[in-house]
Amino acid sequence: MLLTYLIVVAVGFVVLAWSADRLVEGSSSLARQLNISTFAIGVVILGFGTSLPELLVSATAAFRGSGGIAIGNAFGSNIANIALILGISALILPLAADRTLVKRDIPLILFGTAGVFLILSDLALGRWEGILLMIALVGIITWIVRSGQAAAPITSKSTEHTTVTALALILIGLVLLLGSAWALVWASVGLARMLEVDELLIGLTLVAIGTSLPELAASLASLKRAEGSGLILGNVVGSNLFNTLGVVGVPAAIRPFSVSPMLWYDGLIMLALTALLGFLLFRRGGFRLTRSGAILLLVCYIGYLGWNAERMMVPV
């Protein structure tokens, strides 16, 4: 079994890298074909597509009556997207942000998160509240796409494709990306258990980071392209909007549930990191996430993992 795990890990990383590159290539080409900004494509295709694992986990948890897992999954993924994904990406290459991102889209995430907090003030989420969150998500995404049509996409030297070919690349890339990410998590957890690594450590590292592998792979693949910053930031904004409104709303629409007050702490951390991201992008008026800002985000994520491990070891 050890050899099987090792082979799956090796092949999984190769497929993950290849599929992420195809997904980004198709997304970039589609943005040019439809005359939509790469940021808007990043929000809709990369953001939503790479958030499918979170949606599947949350929907399954809702069917099993574990609504708290759905909320925790959404909040934890948002924290990882901002602090881990953007941190690693900007550490490799500073990201240039569009003015609209700082002045409109980050406030949208803050507003959406605050709305979820308000709905969860009674520590319960009803079916109609879940439907309301889903409607809000559709409205926000429609607005972003229409705004993206007004902005000409950035021209790149990447290979041009027809719309059909671009869509095929997106579909193939997305399916293989999600499949290889799942396989990597499965093999990594299996290896950790064989080595008798603590289950808590597995959950906080391999599984938590594993569900963010699609976002990370897509972001790293985007760094090779001229429009990389738009795709990376769009990926994170779209993923966080989808997690906050969709990954929370869909499970509630399936089956109303209650949540633990403990999740408020994670929600506050998510809000604080979103505000920190806006500050880092805006602080010098240059709308860039620099390497120093990336290091700060990564330090915050490491601190969050440490704090999470400590509180989970405290007897309830």
mmCIF file of N, CA, C and O in Angstrom, residues 125-216:
data_model
loop_
_atom_site.group_PDB
_atom_site.id
_atom_site.type_symbol
_atom_site.label_atom_id
_atom_site.label_comp_id
_atom_site.label_asym_id
_atom_site.label_seq_id
_atom_site.Cartn_x
_atom_site.Cartn_y
_atom_site.Cartn_z
ATOM 1 N N LEU A 125 -29.453 28.682 10.861
ATOM 2 C CA LEU A 125 -29.609 29.119 9.477
ATOM 3 C C LEU A 125 -30.788 28.361 8.875
ATOM 4 O O LEU A 125 -30.771 27.134 8.762
ATOM 5 N N GLY A 126 -31.846 29.107 8.492
ATOM 6 C CA GLY A 126 -33.046 28.502 7.942
ATOM 7 C C GLY A 126 -32.979 28.346 6.437
ATOM 8 O O GLY A 126 -32.087 28.874 5.768
ATOM 9 N N ARG A 127 -33.970 27.628 5.889
ATOM 10 C CA ARG A 127 -33.979 27.361 4.448
ATOM 11 C C ARG A 127 -34.100 28.640 3.627
ATOM 12 O O ARG A 127 -33.384 28.837 2.639
ATOM 13 N N TRP A 128 -34.999 29.542 4.029
ATOM 14 C CA TRP A 128 -35.183 30.777 3.270
ATOM 15 C C TRP A 128 -33.980 31.710 3.388
ATOM 16 O O TRP A 128 -33.670 32.459 2.464
ATOM 17 N N GLU A 129 -33.298 31.631 4.516
ATOM 18 C CA GLU A 129 -32.077 32.427 4.666
ATOM 19 C C GLU A 129 -30.993 31.917 3.715
ATOM 20 O O GLU A 129 -30.251 32.689 3.113
ATOM 21 N N GLY A 130 -30.931 30.584 3.572
ATOM 22 C CA GLY A 130 -29.979 30.004 2.631
ATOM 23 C C GLY A 130 -30.293 30.408 1.198
ATOM 24 O O GLY A 130 -29.390 30.726 0.414
ATOM 25 N N ILE A 131 -31.570 30.404 0.845
ATOM 26 C CA ILE A 131 -31.991 30.808 -0.497
ATOM 27 C C ILE A 131 -31.653 32.275 -0.732
ATOM 28 O O ILE A 131 -31.211 32.662 -1.827
ATOM 29 N N LEU A 132 -31.838 33.113 0.287
ATOM 30 C CA LEU A 132 -31.513 34.536 0.172
ATOM 31 C C LEU A 132 -30.022 34.730 -0.113
ATOM 32 O O LEU A 132 -29.645 35.567 -0.945
ATOM 33 N N LEU A 133 -29.170 33.949 0.546
ATOM 34 C CA LEU A 133 -27.732 34.044 0.306
ATOM 35 C C LEU A 133 -27.390 33.644 -1.130
ATOM 36 O O LEU A 133 -26.540 34.271 -1.780
ATOM 37 N N MET A 134 -28.053 32.618 -1.644
ATOM 38 C CA MET A 134 -27.806 32.164 -3.008
ATOM 39 C C MET A 134 -28.236 33.230 -4.023
ATOM 40 O O MET A 134 -27.558 33.462 -5.026
ATOM 41 N N ILE A 135 -29.366 33.880 -3.763
ATOM 42 C CA ILE A 135 -29.842 34.954 -4.655
ATOM 43 C C ILE A 135 -28.840 36.116 -4.653
ATOM 44 O O ILE A 135 -28.525 36.693 -5.697
ATOM 45 N N ALA A 136 -28.340 36.445 -3.461
ATOM 46 C CA ALA A 136 -27.345 37.518 -3.355
ATOM 47 C C ALA A 136 -26.092 37.168 -4.144
ATOM 48 O O ALA A 136 -25.498 38.024 -4.818
ATOM 49 N N LEU A 137 -25.688 35.901 -4.100
ATOM 50 C CA LEU A 137 -24.502 35.460 -4.831
ATOM 51 C C LEU A 137 -24.693 35.636 -6.340
ATOM 52 O O LEU A 137 -23.815 36.171 -7.026
ATOM 53 N N VAL A 138 -25.833 35.213 -6.848
ATOM 54 C CA VAL A 138 -26.108 35.346 -8.283
ATOM 55 C C VAL A 138 -26.103 36.817 -8.692
ATOM 56 O O VAL A 138 -25.549 37.190 -9.739
ATOM 57 N N GLY A 139 -26.706 37.666 -7.862
ATOM 58 C CA GLY A 139 -26.751 39.092 -8.162
ATOM 59 C C GLY A 139 -25.366 39.715 -8.218
ATOM 60 O O GLY A 139 -25.051 40.492 -9.129
ATOM 61 N N ILE A 140 -24.521 39.383 -7.244
ATOM 62 C CA ILE A 140 -23.175 39.951 -7.185
ATOM 63 C C ILE A 140 -22.333 39.492 -8.379
ATOM 64 O O ILE A 140 -21.622 40.294 -9.003
ATOM 65 N N ILE A 141 -22.424 38.205 -8.709
ATOM 66 C CA ILE A 141 -21.635 37.685 -9.823
ATOM 67 C C ILE A 141 -22.090 38.294 -11.143
ATOM 68 O O ILE A 141 -21.277 38.622 -12.015
ATOM 69 N N THR A 142 -23.400 38.463 -11.319
ATOM 70 C CA THR A 142 -23.909 39.099 -12.533
ATOM 71 C C THR A 142 -23.351 40.510 -12.664
ATOM 72 O O THR A 142 -22.952 40.949 -13.753
ATOM 73 N N TRP A 143 -23.296 41.210 -11.569
ATOM 74 C CA TRP A 143 -22.765 42.575 -11.554
ATOM 75 C C TRP A 143 -21.288 42.589 -11.932
ATOM 76 O O TRP A 143 -20.842 43.409 -12.738
ATOM 77 N N ILE A 144 -20.509 41.667 -11.368
ATOM 78 C CA ILE A 144 -19.083 41.617 -11.656
ATOM 79 C C ILE A 144 -18.832 41.299 -13.130
ATOM 80 O O ILE A 144 -17.975 41.909 -13.778
ATOM 81 N N VAL A 145 -19.589 40.349 -13.688
ATOM 82 C CA VAL A 145 -19.409 39.976 -15.089
ATOM 83 C C VAL A 145 -19.766 41.134 -16.008
ATOM 84 O O VAL A 145 -19.050 41.441 -16.969
ATOM 85 N N ARG A 146 -20.866 41.809 -15.736
ATOM 86 C CA ARG A 146 -21.255 42.945 -16.572
ATOM 87 C C ARG A 146 -20.241 44.081 -16.470
ATOM 88 O O ARG A 146 -19.950 44.758 -17.456
ATOM 89 N N SER A 147 -19.699 44.282 -15.286
ATOM 90 C CA SER A 147 -18.659 45.297 -15.129
ATOM 91 C C SER A 147 -17.403 44.891 -15.883
ATOM 92 O O SER A 147 -16.699 45.727 -16.442
ATOM 93 N N GLY A 148 -17.127 43.579 -15.903
ATOM 94 C CA GLY A 148 -15.942 43.071 -16.596
ATOM 95 C C GLY A 148 -16.031 43.238 -18.093
ATOM 96 O O GLY A 148 -15.013 43.339 -18.780
ATOM 97 N N GLN A 149 -17.261 43.267 -18.631
ATOM 98 C CA GLN A 149 -17.422 43.449 -20.073
ATOM 99 C C GLN A 149 -17.056 44.860 -20.499
ATOM 100 O O GLN A 149 -16.732 45.109 -21.656
ATOM 101 N N ALA A 150 -17.106 45.798 -19.554
ATOM 102 C CA ALA A 150 -16.773 47.184 -19.877
ATOM 103 C C ALA A 150 -15.273 47.415 -19.901
ATOM 104 O O ALA A 150 -14.788 48.414 -20.403
ATOM 105 N N ALA A 151 -14.530 46.460 -19.320
ATOM 106 C CA ALA A 151 -13.068 46.588 -19.273
ATOM 107 C C ALA A 151 -12.439 45.644 -20.281
ATOM 108 O O ALA A 151 -12.732 44.463 -20.286
ATOM 109 N N ALA A 152 -11.600 46.151 -21.136
ATOM 110 C CA ALA A 152 -10.941 45.308 -22.137
ATOM 111 C C ALA A 152 -9.952 44.381 -21.452
ATOM 112 O O ALA A 152 -9.183 44.811 -20.602
ATOM 113 N N PRO A 153 -9.956 43.103 -21.789
ATOM 114 C CA PRO A 153 -9.008 42.171 -21.188
ATOM 115 C C PRO A 153 -7.578 42.494 -21.584
ATOM 116 O O PRO A 153 -7.331 43.057 -22.643
ATOM 117 N N ILE A 154 -6.671 42.113 -20.735
ATOM 118 C CA ILE A 154 -5.252 42.375 -20.988
ATOM 119 C C ILE A 154 -4.757 41.449 -22.094
ATOM 120 O O ILE A 154 -5.005 40.247 -22.073
ATOM 121 N N THR A 155 -4.062 41.989 -23.041
ATOM 122 C CA THR A 155 -3.547 41.176 -24.136
ATOM 123 C C THR A 155 -2.308 40.423 -23.668
ATOM 124 O O THR A 155 -1.440 40.982 -23.023
ATOM 125 N N SER A 156 -2.249 39.148 -24.028
ATOM 126 C CA SER A 156 -1.098 38.333 -23.657
ATOM 127 C C SER A 156 -0.548 37.628 -24.880
ATOM 128 O O SER A 156 -1.163 37.617 -25.934
ATOM 129 N N LYS A 157 0.614 37.011 -24.712
ATOM 130 C CA LYS A 157 1.236 36.308 -25.820
ATOM 131 C C LYS A 157 0.864 34.832 -25.830
ATOM 132 O O LYS A 157 1.441 34.050 -26.566
ATOM 133 N N SER A 158 -0.095 34.435 -25.002
ATOM 134 C CA SER A 158 -0.470 33.031 -24.931
ATOM 135 C C SER A 158 -1.202 32.613 -26.203
ATOM 136 O O SER A 158 -1.727 33.424 -26.940
ATOM 137 N N THR A 159 -1.239 31.320 -26.435
ATOM 138 C CA THR A 159 -1.840 30.772 -27.640
ATOM 139 C C THR A 159 -3.334 31.088 -27.691
ATOM 140 O O THR A 159 -4.047 30.926 -26.702
ATOM 141 N N GLU A 160 -3.791 31.531 -28.875
ATOM 142 C CA GLU A 160 -5.202 31.832 -29.053
ATOM 143 C C GLU A 160 -5.964 30.546 -29.348
ATOM 144 O O GLU A 160 -5.474 29.660 -30.045
ATOM 145 N N HIS A 161 -7.165 30.452 -28.840
ATOM 146 C CA HIS A 161 -8.023 29.298 -29.084
ATOM 147 C C HIS A 161 -9.403 29.794 -29.468
ATOM 148 O O HIS A 161 -9.796 30.915 -29.130
ATOM 149 N N THR A 162 -10.149 28.930 -30.143
ATOM 150 C CA THR A 162 -11.543 29.250 -30.399
ATOM 151 C C THR A 162 -12.308 29.127 -29.087
ATOM 152 O O THR A 162 -11.813 28.549 -28.106
ATOM 153 N N THR A 163 -13.535 29.655 -29.069
ATOM 154 C CA THR A 163 -14.347 29.587 -27.846
ATOM 155 C C THR A 163 -14.596 28.145 -27.436
ATOM 156 O O THR A 163 -14.528 27.799 -26.246
ATOM 157 N N VAL A 164 -14.877 27.277 -28.425
ATOM 158 C CA VAL A 164 -15.142 25.860 -28.125
ATOM 159 C C VAL A 164 -13.906 25.200 -27.521
ATOM 160 O O VAL A 164 -13.986 24.464 -26.529
ATOM 161 N N THR A 165 -12.742 25.469 -28.120
ATOM 162 C CA THR A 165 -11.502 24.895 -27.598
ATOM 163 C C THR A 165 -11.201 25.407 -26.194
ATOM 164 O O THR A 165 -10.777 24.642 -25.313
ATOM 165 N N ALA A 166 -11.428 26.703 -25.968
ATOM 166 C CA ALA A 166 -11.191 27.283 -24.646
ATOM 167 C C ALA A 166 -12.098 26.637 -23.602
ATOM 168 O O ALA A 166 -11.653 26.300 -22.498
ATOM 169 N N LEU A 167 -13.367 26.438 -23.947
ATOM 170 C CA LEU A 167 -14.300 25.791 -23.020
ATOM 171 C C LEU A 167 -13.897 24.347 -22.744
ATOM 172 O O LEU A 167 -14.021 23.860 -21.614
ATOM 173 N N ALA A 168 -13.403 23.654 -23.798
ATOM 174 C CA ALA A 168 -12.952 22.271 -23.617
ATOM 175 C C ALA A 168 -11.746 22.219 -22.686
ATOM 176 O O ALA A 168 -11.669 21.347 -21.804
ATOM 177 N N LEU A 169 -10.805 23.158 -22.854
ATOM 178 C CA LEU A 169 -9.639 23.212 -21.968
ATOM 179 C C LEU A 169 -10.058 23.478 -20.522
ATOM 180 O O LEU A 169 -9.515 22.884 -19.586
ATOM 181 N N ILE A 170 -11.031 24.369 -20.346
ATOM 182 C CA ILE A 170 -11.521 24.687 -18.998
ATOM 183 C C ILE A 170 -12.149 23.460 -18.357
ATOM 184 O O ILE A 170 -11.875 23.131 -17.197
ATOM 185 N N LEU A 171 -12.999 22.748 -19.119
ATOM 186 C CA LEU A 171 -13.680 21.574 -18.575
ATOM 187 C C LEU A 171 -12.690 20.468 -18.222
ATOM 188 O O LEU A 171 -12.727 19.904 -17.130
ATOM 189 N N ILE A 172 -11.781 20.161 -19.161
ATOM 190 C CA ILE A 172 -10.787 19.113 -18.920
ATOM 191 C C ILE A 172 -9.889 19.492 -17.741
ATOM 192 O O ILE A 172 -9.625 18.677 -16.849
ATOM 193 N N GLY A 173 -9.427 20.743 -17.758
ATOM 194 C CA GLY A 173 -8.555 21.190 -16.682
ATOM 195 C C GLY A 173 -9.221 21.137 -15.328
ATOM 196 O O GLY A 173 -8.618 20.705 -14.338
ATOM 197 N N LEU A 174 -10.495 21.554 -15.266
ATOM 198 C CA LEU A 174 -11.202 21.587 -13.992
ATOM 199 C C LEU A 174 -11.446 20.183 -13.448
ATOM 200 O O LEU A 174 -11.230 19.918 -12.257
ATOM 201 N N VAL A 175 -11.875 19.269 -14.324
ATOM 202 C CA VAL A 175 -12.144 17.890 -13.880
ATOM 203 C C VAL A 175 -10.864 17.232 -13.368
ATOM 204 O O VAL A 175 -10.844 16.620 -12.285
ATOM 205 N N LEU A 176 -9.777 17.359 -14.133
ATOM 206 C CA LEU A 176 -8.507 16.743 -13.719
ATOM 207 C C LEU A 176 -7.923 17.437 -12.498
ATOM 208 O O LEU A 176 -7.293 16.796 -11.648
ATOM 209 N N LEU A 177 -8.128 18.745 -12.391
ATOM 210 C CA LEU A 177 -7.621 19.495 -11.242
ATOM 211 C C LEU A 177 -8.276 19.017 -9.951
ATOM 212 O O LEU A 177 -7.597 18.715 -8.964
ATOM 213 N N LEU A 178 -9.598 18.919 -9.966
ATOM 214 C CA LEU A 178 -10.321 18.480 -8.768
ATOM 215 C C LEU A 178 -10.034 17.017 -8.458
ATOM 216 O O LEU A 178 -9.865 16.631 -7.294
ATOM 217 N N GLY A 179 -9.943 16.187 -9.517
ATOM 218 C CA GLY A 179 -9.658 14.769 -9.307
ATOM 219 C C GLY A 179 -8.274 14.532 -8.729
ATOM 220 O O GLY A 179 -8.103 13.730 -7.800
ATOM 221 N N SER A 180 -7.279 15.226 -9.260
ATOM 222 C CA SER A 180 -5.915 15.054 -8.758
ATOM 223 C C SER A 180 -5.763 15.603 -7.351
ATOM 224 O O SER A 180 -5.022 15.039 -6.531
ATOM 225 N N ALA A 181 -6.480 16.696 -7.028
ATOM 226 C CA ALA A 181 -6.439 17.244 -5.667
ATOM 227 C C ALA A 181 -7.013 16.240 -4.677
ATOM 228 O O ALA A 181 -6.462 16.018 -3.591
ATOM 229 N N TRP A 182 -8.143 15.621 -5.054
ATOM 230 C CA TRP A 182 -8.754 14.598 -4.185
ATOM 231 C C TRP A 182 -7.804 13.420 -3.993
ATOM 232 O O TRP A 182 -7.640 12.903 -2.883
ATOM 233 N N ALA A 183 -7.177 12.977 -5.077
ATOM 234 C CA ALA A 183 -6.258 11.840 -4.995
ATOM 235 C C ALA A 183 -5.061 12.158 -4.103
ATOM 236 O O ALA A 183 -4.606 11.305 -3.324
ATOM 237 N N LEU A 184 -4.556 13.389 -4.198
ATOM 238 C CA LEU A 184 -3.425 13.789 -3.356
ATOM 239 C C LEU A 184 -3.790 13.779 -1.881
ATOM 240 O O LEU A 184 -3.011 13.328 -1.033
ATOM 241 N N VAL A 185 -4.983 14.295 -1.561
ATOM 242 C CA VAL A 185 -5.423 14.288 -0.165
ATOM 243 C C VAL A 185 -5.567 12.850 0.336
ATOM 244 O O VAL A 185 -5.121 12.500 1.437
ATOM 245 N N TRP A 186 -6.179 11.999 -0.472
ATOM 246 C CA TRP A 186 -6.387 10.593 -0.097
ATOM 247 C C TRP A 186 -5.054 9.894 0.173
ATOM 248 O O TRP A 186 -4.876 9.232 1.205
ATOM 249 N N ALA A 187 -4.098 10.052 -0.749
ATOM 250 C CA ALA A 187 -2.808 9.390 -0.591
ATOM 251 C C ALA A 187 -2.001 9.982 0.562
ATOM 252 O O ALA A 187 -1.350 9.252 1.318
ATOM 253 N N SER A 188 -2.060 11.300 0.726
ATOM 254 C CA SER A 188 -1.306 11.956 1.796
ATOM 255 C C SER A 188 -1.826 11.546 3.174
ATOM 256 O O SER A 188 -1.047 11.280 4.095
ATOM 257 N N VAL A 189 -3.150 11.488 3.311
ATOM 258 C CA VAL A 189 -3.740 11.046 4.573
ATOM 259 C C VAL A 189 -3.377 9.590 4.842
ATOM 260 O O VAL A 189 -3.049 9.208 5.979
ATOM 261 N N GLY A 190 -3.412 8.767 3.792
ATOM 262 C CA GLY A 190 -3.037 7.361 3.955
ATOM 263 C C GLY A 190 -1.601 7.214 4.412
ATOM 264 O O GLY A 190 -1.291 6.419 5.311
ATOM 265 N N LEU A 191 -0.692 7.979 3.815
ATOM 266 C CA LEU A 191 0.718 7.940 4.216
ATOM 267 C C LEU A 191 0.900 8.405 5.658
ATOM 268 O O LEU A 191 1.650 7.802 6.431
ATOM 269 N N ALA A 192 0.195 9.470 6.019
ATOM 270 C CA ALA A 192 0.315 10.004 7.376
ATOM 271 C C ALA A 192 -0.153 8.987 8.404
ATOM 272 O O ALA A 192 0.458 8.831 9.473
ATOM 273 N N ARG A 193 -1.224 8.288 8.102
ATOM 274 C CA ARG A 193 -1.736 7.276 9.032
ATOM 275 C C ARG A 193 -0.780 6.092 9.145
ATOM 276 O O ARG A 193 -0.615 5.518 10.225
ATOM 277 N N MET A 194 -0.183 5.705 8.021
ATOM 278 C CA MET A 194 0.792 4.615 8.068
ATOM 279 C C MET A 194 1.989 4.990 8.928
ATOM 280 O O MET A 194 2.583 4.135 9.597
ATOM 281 N N LEU A 195 2.337 6.278 8.914
ATOM 282 C CA LEU A 195 3.459 6.763 9.723
ATOM 283 C C LEU A 195 3.023 7.133 11.137
ATOM 284 O O LEU A 195 3.801 7.679 11.913
ATOM 285 N N GLU A 196 1.744 6.864 11.449
ATOM 286 C CA GLU A 196 1.157 7.104 12.777
ATOM 287 C C GLU A 196 1.209 8.570 13.180
ATOM 288 O O GLU A 196 1.475 8.919 14.330
ATOM 289 N N VAL A 197 0.947 9.452 12.205
ATOM 290 C CA VAL A 197 0.839 10.880 12.492
ATOM 291 C C VAL A 197 -0.523 11.134 13.129
ATOM 292 O O VAL A 197 -1.527 10.522 12.755
ATOM 293 N N ASP A 198 -0.577 12.054 14.098
ATOM 294 C CA ASP A 198 -1.819 12.344 14.827
ATOM 295 C C ASP A 198 -2.929 12.794 13.880
ATOM 296 O O ASP A 198 -2.703 13.559 12.948
ATOM 297 N N GLU A 199 -4.163 12.291 14.104
ATOM 298 C CA GLU A 199 -5.306 12.623 13.259
ATOM 299 C C GLU A 199 -5.570 14.129 13.221
ATOM 300 O O GLU A 199 -5.951 14.683 12.195
ATOM 301 N N LEU A 200 -5.387 14.792 14.357
ATOM 302 C CA LEU A 200 -5.618 16.233 14.411
ATOM 303 C C LEU A 200 -4.664 16.966 13.476
ATOM 304 O O LEU A 200 -5.067 17.874 12.742
ATOM 305 N N LEU A 201 -3.411 16.549 13.494
ATOM 306 C CA LEU A 201 -2.422 17.180 12.627
ATOM 307 C C LEU A 201 -2.764 16.945 11.160
ATOM 308 O O LEU A 201 -2.590 17.826 10.317
ATOM 309 N N ILE A 202 -3.282 15.753 10.858
ATOM 310 C CA ILE A 202 -3.694 15.450 9.488
ATOM 311 C C ILE A 202 -4.805 16.399 9.040
ATOM 312 O O ILE A 202 -4.785 16.954 7.949
ATOM 313 N N GLY A 203 -5.784 16.583 9.922
ATOM 314 C CA GLY A 203 -6.914 17.444 9.579
ATOM 315 C C GLY A 203 -6.518 18.891 9.379
ATOM 316 O O GLY A 203 -6.999 19.566 8.475
ATOM 317 N N LEU A 204 -5.623 19.375 10.254
ATOM 318 C CA LEU A 204 -5.230 20.782 10.205
ATOM 319 C C LEU A 204 -4.274 21.093 9.061
ATOM 320 O O LEU A 204 -4.184 22.239 8.628
ATOM 321 N N THR A 205 -3.565 20.086 8.572
ATOM 322 C CA THR A 205 -2.574 20.348 7.532
ATOM 323 C C THR A 205 -2.978 19.735 6.195
ATOM 324 O O THR A 205 -3.359 20.447 5.259
ATOM 325 N N LEU A 206 -2.938 18.426 6.092
ATOM 326 C CA LEU A 206 -3.163 17.771 4.807
ATOM 327 C C LEU A 206 -4.548 18.015 4.244
ATOM 328 O O LEU A 206 -4.714 18.378 3.078
ATOM 329 N N VAL A 207 -5.573 17.795 5.074
ATOM 330 C CA VAL A 207 -6.943 17.950 4.578
ATOM 331 C C VAL A 207 -7.279 19.420 4.355
ATOM 332 O O VAL A 207 -7.855 19.797 3.332
ATOM 333 N N ALA A 208 -6.917 20.273 5.327
ATOM 334 C CA ALA A 208 -7.227 21.701 5.208
ATOM 335 C C ALA A 208 -6.546 22.319 3.988
ATOM 336 O O ALA A 208 -7.169 23.021 3.187
ATOM 337 N N ILE A 209 -5.265 22.032 3.837
ATOM 338 C CA ILE A 209 -4.531 22.575 2.696
ATOM 339 C C ILE A 209 -4.936 21.856 1.413
ATOM 340 O O ILE A 209 -4.968 22.439 0.329
ATOM 341 N N GLY A 210 -5.287 20.573 1.537
ATOM 342 C CA GLY A 210 -5.685 19.791 0.366
ATOM 343 C C GLY A 210 -6.899 20.360 -0.343
ATOM 344 O O GLY A 210 -6.966 20.376 -1.573
ATOM 345 N N THR A 211 -7.883 20.847 0.429
ATOM 346 C CA THR A 211 -9.062 21.427 -0.209
ATOM 347 C C THR A 211 -8.757 22.756 -0.878
ATOM 348 O O THR A 211 -9.554 23.247 -1.680
ATOM 349 N N SER A 212 -7.594 23.328 -0.564
ATOM 350 C CA SER A 212 -7.179 24.579 -1.203
ATOM 351 C C SER A 212 -6.187 24.341 -2.345
ATOM 352 O O SER A 212 -5.742 25.294 -2.980
ATOM 353 N N LEU A 213 -5.846 23.086 -2.608
ATOM 354 C CA LEU A 213 -4.913 22.781 -3.683
ATOM 355 C C LEU A 213 -5.380 23.283 -5.052
ATOM 356 O O LEU A 213 -4.568 23.797 -5.829
ATOM 357 N N PRO A 214 -6.680 23.142 -5.407
ATOM 358 C CA PRO A 214 -7.106 23.658 -6.719
ATOM 359 C C PRO A 214 -6.859 25.153 -6.865
ATOM 360 O O PRO A 214 -6.362 25.609 -7.899
ATOM 361 N N GLU A 215 -7.191 25.938 -5.822
ATOM 362 C CA GLU A 215 -6.936 27.383 -5.875
ATOM 363 C C GLU A 215 -5.442 27.668 -5.980
ATOM 364 O O GLU A 215 -5.020 28.546 -6.751
ATOM 365 N N LEU A 216 -4.637 26.940 -5.206
ATOM 366 C CA LEU A 216 -3.198 27.165 -5.217
ATOM 367 C C LEU A 216 -2.600 26.812 -6.573
ATOM 368 O O LEU A 216 -1.793 27.569 -7.135
#
